[in-house]
């Protein structure tokens, strides 16, 4: 029996008779597709000190696009080139990538569209357009309104929706998009899937929600549908009524910074989530965007960097689908660490008996 299996069994037994939450145990059974991940510490690379968040997507030109908050981006610092939100393009392979600030930041190609306010934790490229969820920063976090933004010129300039997701206790806040291949190629259907959580409340903070919208209708709020659970046959139900939404994922320890990708090579959806900012990371997989989820890894101290300068404020673990290699066993993760900076590391998967 693996250590992960033992932890899950112990957690299940304890939850039957103890009215407490066991934070150190995973919320789902072990994966039989991805048995483990080995992270290669020798490949760890940092850049862009002072800038955080770093959501990624595979753009129409074959490059990776990303966004940062509160800094100068690549080549900048916390003060040099500082903007509230900027956008960059990453070219080349992970071992020797080249990064260019496209919108805002140090020596940017174009002036910042969000110099003073604005953040995003999720961007996606669909049919030549970049989209993102905008935290308007129009109130004390997390009491903020959120909008959709988009760029038709690969990040050079941005537009913003006239509608927004309203702030307020218990209100749904989208935060990220499901990632497929280049410019959303290889998608399972003609919908764009998105994920988020409710604004506040400890209990609500343990639940993840999701929805979908037709890929040509992202700019129209009334065309959004929300996951409303599974019917008796296990088929997902969708509702335009946001109040009928049901969680697709839950973790009593918290659901923060969710990122979801589809690995075509192994035909699995992979979800990353952090439970705080000190290396408490969960990695899960599923056959569908809504589950059922199994646990790949559940770290209390990912990379064992806690207590070091690099290990401070480790957030938002993104796996660029462009950098999933060949048979799917090699991938790279981009994340925030080192008290706000771009970080990159290589991982290799050990696949189980149920891997395709």
Coordinates of N, CA and C in Angstrom, one line a residue, residues 55-206:
X55 N -0.5 33.1 -14.7 CA -1.3 32.2 -15.5 C -0.8 32.1 -16.9
X56 N -1.0 30.9 -17.6 CA -0.4 30.7 -18.9 C -1.5 30.1 -19.8
X57 N -1.2 30.3 -21.1 CA -2.0 29.7 -22.2 C -1.2 29.6 -23.4
X58 N -1.5 28.6 -24.3 CA -0.8 28.4 -25.6 C -1.4 29.2 -26.7
X59 N -0.7 30.2 -27.2 CA -1.3 31.1 -28.1 C -1.4 30.6 -29.5
X60 N -2.1 31.4 -30.4 CA -2.3 31.0 -31.8 C -1.0 31.0 -32.6
X61 N 0.1 31.7 -32.2 CA 1.3 31.7 -32.9 C 2.3 30.7 -32.4
X62 N 1.9 29.8 -31.5 CA 2.7 28.8 -31.0 C 3.5 29.1 -29.8
X63 N 3.4 30.4 -29.3 CA 4.1 30.8 -28.1 C 3.2 30.7 -26.9
X64 N 3.8 30.8 -25.7 CA 3.0 30.8 -24.5 C 2.8 32.2 -24.1
X65 N 1.6 32.5 -23.7 CA 1.3 33.9 -23.2 C 1.0 33.8 -21.7
X66 N 1.4 34.8 -20.9 CA 1.2 34.8 -19.5 C 0.9 36.2 -19.0
X67 N 0.5 36.4 -17.8 CA 0.3 37.6 -17.2 C 0.9 37.7 -15.8
X68 N 1.2 38.9 -15.3 CA 1.8 39.0 -14.0 C 1.1 40.2 -13.3
X69 N 1.3 40.2 -12.0 CA 0.8 41.3 -11.2 C 1.9 42.0 -10.4
X70 N 1.7 43.3 -10.2 CA 2.5 44.1 -9.2 C 4.0 44.0 -9.5
X71 N 4.5 44.3 -10.6 CA 5.9 44.3 -10.9 C 6.3 44.7 -12.3
X72 N 7.5 44.6 -12.6 CA 8.0 45.0 -14.0 C 8.0 43.9 -15.0
X73 N 7.6 42.7 -14.6 CA 7.7 41.5 -15.5 C 9.1 41.1 -15.8
X74 N 9.3 40.5 -16.9 CA 10.6 39.9 -17.3 C 11.6 41.1 -17.5
X75 N 12.7 41.0 -16.8 CA 13.7 42.1 -16.9 C 13.5 43.2 -15.9
X76 N 12.4 43.2 -15.3 CA 12.1 44.2 -14.3 C 12.2 43.8 -12.9
X77 N 11.8 44.6 -12.0 CA 11.8 44.3 -10.5 C 10.5 44.7 -9.9
X78 N 10.4 44.6 -8.6 CA 9.2 45.1 -7.9 C 8.9 46.5 -8.2
X79 N 9.9 47.3 -8.5 CA 9.7 48.8 -8.7 C 10.1 49.2 -10.2
X80 N 11.1 48.5 -10.8 CA 11.5 48.9 -12.1 C 10.5 48.4 -13.2
X81 N 9.8 49.3 -13.8 CA 8.8 48.9 -14.8 C 7.5 48.4 -14.2
X82 N 7.3 48.7 -12.9 CA 6.1 48.2 -12.2 C 4.8 48.6 -12.8
X83 N 3.9 47.7 -13.0 CA 2.5 47.9 -13.3 C 1.6 47.0 -12.5
X84 N 0.3 47.4 -12.4 CA -0.6 46.5 -11.6 C -0.7 45.2 -12.3
X85 N -0.9 45.2 -13.7 CA -1.0 43.9 -14.4 C -0.3 44.1 -15.8
X86 N 0.5 43.1 -16.2 CA 1.2 43.2 -17.5 C 1.0 41.8 -18.1
X87 N 1.4 41.8 -19.4 CA 1.3 40.5 -20.2 C 2.6 40.3 -21.0
X88 N 3.0 39.0 -21.0 CA 4.2 38.7 -21.7 C 4.1 37.5 -22.6
X89 N 5.0 37.3 -23.5 CA 5.1 36.2 -24.4 C 6.3 35.4 -24.1
X90 N 6.2 34.1 -24.0 CA 7.3 33.2 -23.8 C 7.6 32.4 -25.0
X91 N 8.8 32.5 -25.6 CA 9.2 31.8 -26.8 C 10.2 30.7 -26.5
X92 N 10.2 29.7 -27.3 CA 11.2 28.6 -27.2 C 10.9 27.5 -26.2
X93 N 11.8 26.6 -26.0 CA 11.7 25.5 -25.1 C 11.9 25.9 -23.7
X94 N 11.4 25.1 -22.7 CA 11.6 25.5 -21.3 C 13.0 25.7 -20.8
X95 N 13.9 24.9 -21.4 CA 15.3 24.9 -21.0 C 16.0 26.2 -21.3
X96 N 15.5 26.9 -22.4 CA 16.2 28.1 -22.8 C 15.2 29.1 -23.4
X97 N 14.1 29.3 -22.7 CA 13.1 30.2 -23.2 C 13.5 31.6 -23.2
X98 N 12.8 32.4 -24.1 CA 13.0 33.8 -24.1 C 11.7 34.5 -23.9
X99 N 11.7 35.5 -23.0 CA 10.4 36.1 -22.6 C 10.4 37.6 -23.0
X100 N 9.3 38.1 -23.5 CA 9.2 39.4 -24.0 C 7.9 40.0 -23.3
X101 N 8.1 41.2 -22.7 CA 7.0 41.9 -22.1 C 6.2 42.5 -23.3
X102 N 4.9 42.1 -23.4 CA 4.1 42.6 -24.6 C 3.3 43.9 -24.2
X103 N 2.7 43.8 -23.0 CA 1.8 44.9 -22.6 C 2.2 45.3 -21.1
X104 N 2.9 46.4 -20.9 CA 3.3 46.8 -19.6 C 4.6 46.2 -19.2
X105 N 5.2 46.8 -18.1 CA 6.4 46.2 -17.6 C 7.7 46.8 -18.2
X106 N 8.8 46.3 -17.8 CA 10.1 46.8 -18.3 C 10.3 46.6 -19.8
X107 N 10.6 47.7 -20.4 CA 10.9 47.7 -21.9 C 9.8 47.0 -22.7
X108 N 8.6 47.2 -22.3 CA 7.4 46.6 -23.0 C 7.3 47.0 -24.4
X109 N 6.7 46.1 -25.3 CA 6.4 46.5 -26.6 C 5.3 47.4 -26.8
X110 N 4.4 47.4 -25.8 CA 3.2 48.3 -25.8 C 2.9 48.8 -24.4
X111 N 2.3 50.0 -24.2 CA 2.0 50.5 -22.9 C 1.0 49.7 -22.2
X112 N 1.1 49.7 -20.8 CA 0.2 48.9 -20.0 C -1.3 49.3 -20.1
X113 N -2.1 48.3 -20.3 CA -3.5 48.6 -20.3 C -4.1 48.7 -18.9
X114 N -3.3 48.1 -17.9 CA -3.8 48.1 -16.5 C -2.6 48.6 -15.6
X115 N -2.3 49.9 -15.7 CA -1.1 50.3 -15.0 C -1.3 50.5 -13.5
X116 N -2.5 50.7 -13.1 CA -2.8 51.0 -11.7 C -3.7 50.0 -11.0
X117 N -4.6 49.4 -11.7 CA -5.5 48.4 -11.1 C -5.8 47.3 -12.1
X118 N -5.9 46.1 -11.5 CA -6.2 44.9 -12.3 C -5.3 43.8 -12.0
X119 N -5.9 42.6 -12.0 CA -5.1 41.3 -11.8 C -5.9 40.2 -12.5
X120 N -5.2 39.2 -12.9 CA -5.9 38.0 -13.4 C -5.2 36.7 -13.0
X121 N -6.0 35.7 -12.7 CA -5.4 34.4 -12.3 C -5.7 33.4 -13.4
X122 N -6.3 33.8 -14.5 CA -6.6 32.9 -15.6 C -6.7 33.5 -17.0
X123 N -6.0 33.1 -18.0 CA -6.1 33.5 -19.3 C -6.2 32.3 -20.2
X124 N -6.8 32.5 -21.4 CA -6.9 31.4 -22.4 C -6.9 32.0 -23.8
X125 N -6.4 31.2 -24.7 CA -6.4 31.6 -26.1 C -7.4 30.7 -26.9
X126 N -8.4 31.3 -27.5 CA -9.4 30.6 -28.3 C -9.6 31.3 -29.6
X127 N -9.4 30.6 -30.7 CA -9.6 31.1 -32.0 C -9.0 32.4 -32.3
X128 N -7.7 32.6 -31.9 CA -7.0 33.8 -32.1 C -7.1 34.9 -31.2
X129 N -8.0 34.8 -30.2 CA -8.3 35.8 -29.2 C -7.8 35.3 -27.8
X130 N -7.1 36.2 -27.1 CA -6.8 36.0 -25.7 C -7.9 36.5 -24.8
X131 N -8.3 35.7 -23.8 CA -9.3 36.1 -22.9 C -8.7 36.0 -21.5
X132 N -9.3 36.8 -20.5 CA -8.8 36.7 -19.1 C -9.9 37.1 -18.2
X133 N -9.9 36.6 -17.0 CA -10.8 37.1 -15.9 C -10.1 38.2 -15.2
X134 N -10.7 39.4 -15.1 CA -10.2 40.6 -14.5 C -10.7 40.8 -13.1
X135 N -9.8 40.8 -12.1 CA -10.1 41.4 -10.8 C -10.0 42.9 -10.9
X136 N -11.1 43.6 -10.8 CA -11.1 45.0 -11.0 C -10.4 45.8 -9.9
X137 N -10.1 45.1 -8.8 CA -9.5 45.8 -7.6 C -10.3 47.1 -7.2
X138 N -11.6 47.0 -7.2 CA -12.5 48.1 -6.9 C -13.0 48.0 -5.5
X139 N -12.3 47.3 -4.6 CA -12.7 47.1 -3.2 C -11.6 46.3 -2.5
X140 N -11.7 46.2 -1.2 CA -10.7 45.4 -0.5 C -10.9 43.9 -0.8
X141 N -9.8 43.2 -1.1 CA -9.9 41.8 -1.5 C -10.5 41.0 -0.3
X142 N -11.4 40.1 -0.6 CA -11.9 39.6 -1.9 C -13.2 40.3 -2.4
X143 N -13.5 41.4 -1.8 CA -14.8 42.1 -2.1 C -14.6 42.9 -3.4
X144 N -14.4 42.3 -4.5 CA -14.2 43.0 -5.8 C -15.1 42.5 -6.9
X145 N -15.4 43.3 -7.8 CA -16.1 42.9 -9.0 C -15.1 42.3 -10.0
X146 N -15.6 41.4 -10.8 CA -14.7 40.7 -11.8 C -15.3 40.8 -13.2
X147 N -14.5 41.1 -14.2 CA -15.0 41.2 -15.6 C -14.2 40.3 -16.5
X148 N -14.7 40.2 -17.7 CA -14.0 39.5 -18.8 C -13.2 40.5 -19.6
X149 N -11.9 40.2 -19.9 CA -11.1 41.0 -20.8 C -10.7 40.2 -22.0
X150 N -10.4 40.8 -23.1 CA -9.9 40.1 -24.2 C -9.0 41.0 -25.1
X151 N -8.1 40.3 -25.9 CA -7.2 40.9 -26.8 C -7.3 40.2 -28.1
X152 N -7.5 41.0 -29.2 CA -7.5 40.5 -30.5 C -6.2 40.6 -31.2
X153 N -5.2 41.2 -30.5 CA -3.8 41.4 -31.1 C -2.7 40.8 -30.3
X154 N -3.0 39.7 -29.7 CA -2.0 38.9 -29.0 C -1.4 39.6 -27.8
X155 N -2.3 40.3 -27.1 CA -1.9 41.0 -25.9 C -1.4 42.4 -26.0
X156 N -1.3 42.9 -27.2 CA -0.9 44.3 -27.4 C -1.8 45.3 -26.8
X157 N -3.1 45.1 -26.9 CA -4.1 45.9 -26.3 C -5.3 45.1 -25.8
X158 N -6.1 45.6 -24.8 CA -7.1 44.8 -24.2 C -8.4 45.6 -24.1
X159 N -9.5 44.9 -24.2 CA -10.9 45.4 -24.0 C -11.5 44.7 -22.9
X160 N -12.5 45.4 -22.3 CA -13.2 44.9 -21.1 C -14.7 44.8 -21.3
X161 N -15.3 43.8 -20.8 CA -16.8 43.6 -20.9 C -17.5 44.7 -20.1
X162 N -18.7 45.1 -20.6 CA -19.5 46.0 -19.8 C -20.2 45.4 -18.6
X163 N -20.3 44.0 -18.6 CA -20.9 43.3 -17.5 C -19.8 42.8 -16.6
X164 N -20.2 42.4 -15.4 CA -19.3 41.9 -14.5 C -19.9 40.8 -13.6
X165 N -19.1 40.1 -12.9 CA -19.5 39.2 -11.8 C -19.5 40.0 -10.6
X166 N -20.6 40.2 -9.9 CA -20.7 41.1 -8.8 C -20.0 40.6 -7.5
X167 N -19.4 41.5 -6.8 CA -18.9 41.2 -5.5 C -20.0 41.0 -4.5
X168 N -19.6 40.4 -3.4 CA -20.6 40.1 -2.4 C -20.4 38.7 -1.8
X169 N -20.7 38.6 -0.5 CA -20.5 37.3 0.2 C -21.3 36.2 -0.5
X170 N -20.6 35.1 -0.8 CA -21.2 34.0 -1.4 C -21.4 34.0 -2.9
X171 N -21.0 35.1 -3.5 CA -21.2 35.2 -5.0 C -20.1 34.5 -5.7
X172 N -20.4 33.9 -6.8 CA -19.4 33.1 -7.6 C -18.4 34.1 -8.3
X173 N -17.2 33.6 -8.2 CA -16.1 34.4 -8.9 C -15.3 33.4 -9.8
X174 N -15.4 33.6 -11.1 CA -14.5 32.8 -11.9 C -13.1 33.2 -11.8
X175 N -12.1 32.2 -11.9 CA -10.7 32.6 -11.7 C -9.8 32.0 -12.8
X176 N -10.2 31.0 -13.5 CA -9.3 30.4 -14.5 C -10.1 29.6 -15.6
X177 N -9.4 29.2 -16.6 CA -10.0 28.5 -17.7 C -9.3 27.1 -17.9
X178 N -10.1 26.1 -18.4 CA -9.5 24.9 -18.7 C -8.6 25.0 -20.0
X179 N -7.4 24.5 -19.9 CA -6.4 24.6 -21.0 C -6.4 23.4 -21.8
X180 N -6.4 23.5 -23.2 CA -6.2 22.4 -24.1 C -4.9 22.7 -24.9
X181 N -4.9 22.4 -26.2 CA -3.7 22.6 -27.0 C -3.6 24.0 -27.5
X182 N -2.8 24.2 -28.5 CA -2.5 25.5 -29.1 C -3.8 26.2 -29.6
X183 N -4.0 27.4 -29.0 CA -5.2 28.2 -29.4 C -6.5 27.4 -29.2
X184 N -6.6 26.5 -28.2 CA -7.7 25.7 -27.8 C -8.0 24.6 -28.7
X185 N -7.0 24.2 -29.5 CA -7.1 23.0 -30.4 C -7.1 21.8 -29.5
X186 N -7.8 20.7 -30.0 CA -7.9 19.5 -29.2 C -8.9 19.5 -28.1
X187 N -9.8 20.6 -28.1 CA -10.8 20.7 -27.1 C -11.8 19.6 -27.2
X188 N -12.4 19.2 -26.1 CA -13.3 18.1 -26.1 C -14.6 18.3 -26.8
X189 N -15.0 19.6 -27.0 CA -16.2 20.0 -27.7 C -16.1 21.5 -28.0
X190 N -17.2 22.2 -28.3 CA -17.1 23.6 -28.8 C -17.3 24.6 -27.6
X191 N -17.2 24.1 -26.4 CA -17.3 25.0 -25.2 C -16.0 25.3 -24.6
X192 N -15.9 26.5 -24.0 CA -14.8 26.9 -23.2 C -15.2 26.7 -21.7
X193 N -14.4 25.9 -20.9 CA -14.8 25.6 -19.6 C -14.0 26.6 -18.6
X194 N -14.6 27.0 -17.5 CA -14.0 27.9 -16.6 C -14.3 27.4 -15.2
X195 N -13.4 27.8 -14.3 CA -13.5 27.4 -12.9 C -13.4 28.6 -11.9
X196 N -14.0 28.4 -10.7 CA -13.9 29.5 -9.7 C -14.4 29.0 -8.4
X197 N -14.7 29.9 -7.5 CA -15.2 29.6 -6.2 C -16.1 30.7 -5.7
X198 N -16.7 30.5 -4.6 CA -17.5 31.6 -4.0 C -16.6 32.6 -3.3
X199 N -17.1 33.8 -3.1 CA -16.2 34.9 -2.6 C -15.7 34.7 -1.3
X200 N -16.5 34.4 -0.3 CA -16.0 34.4 1.1 C -16.7 33.2 1.9
X201 N -16.2 33.1 3.1 CA -16.8 32.1 4.0 C -16.0 30.9 4.0
X202 N -15.6 30.4 5.2 CA -14.7 29.3 5.3 C -15.3 28.0 4.6
X203 N -16.5 27.7 4.9 CA -17.1 26.5 4.3 C -17.2 26.6 2.8
X204 N -17.5 27.8 2.3 CA -17.6 28.0 0.8 C -16.2 27.9 0.2
X205 N -15.1 28.3 1.0 CA -13.8 28.2 0.5 C -13.3 26.9 0.2
X206 N -14.0 25.8 0.6 CA -13.6 24.5 0.4 C -14.3 23.9 -0.8

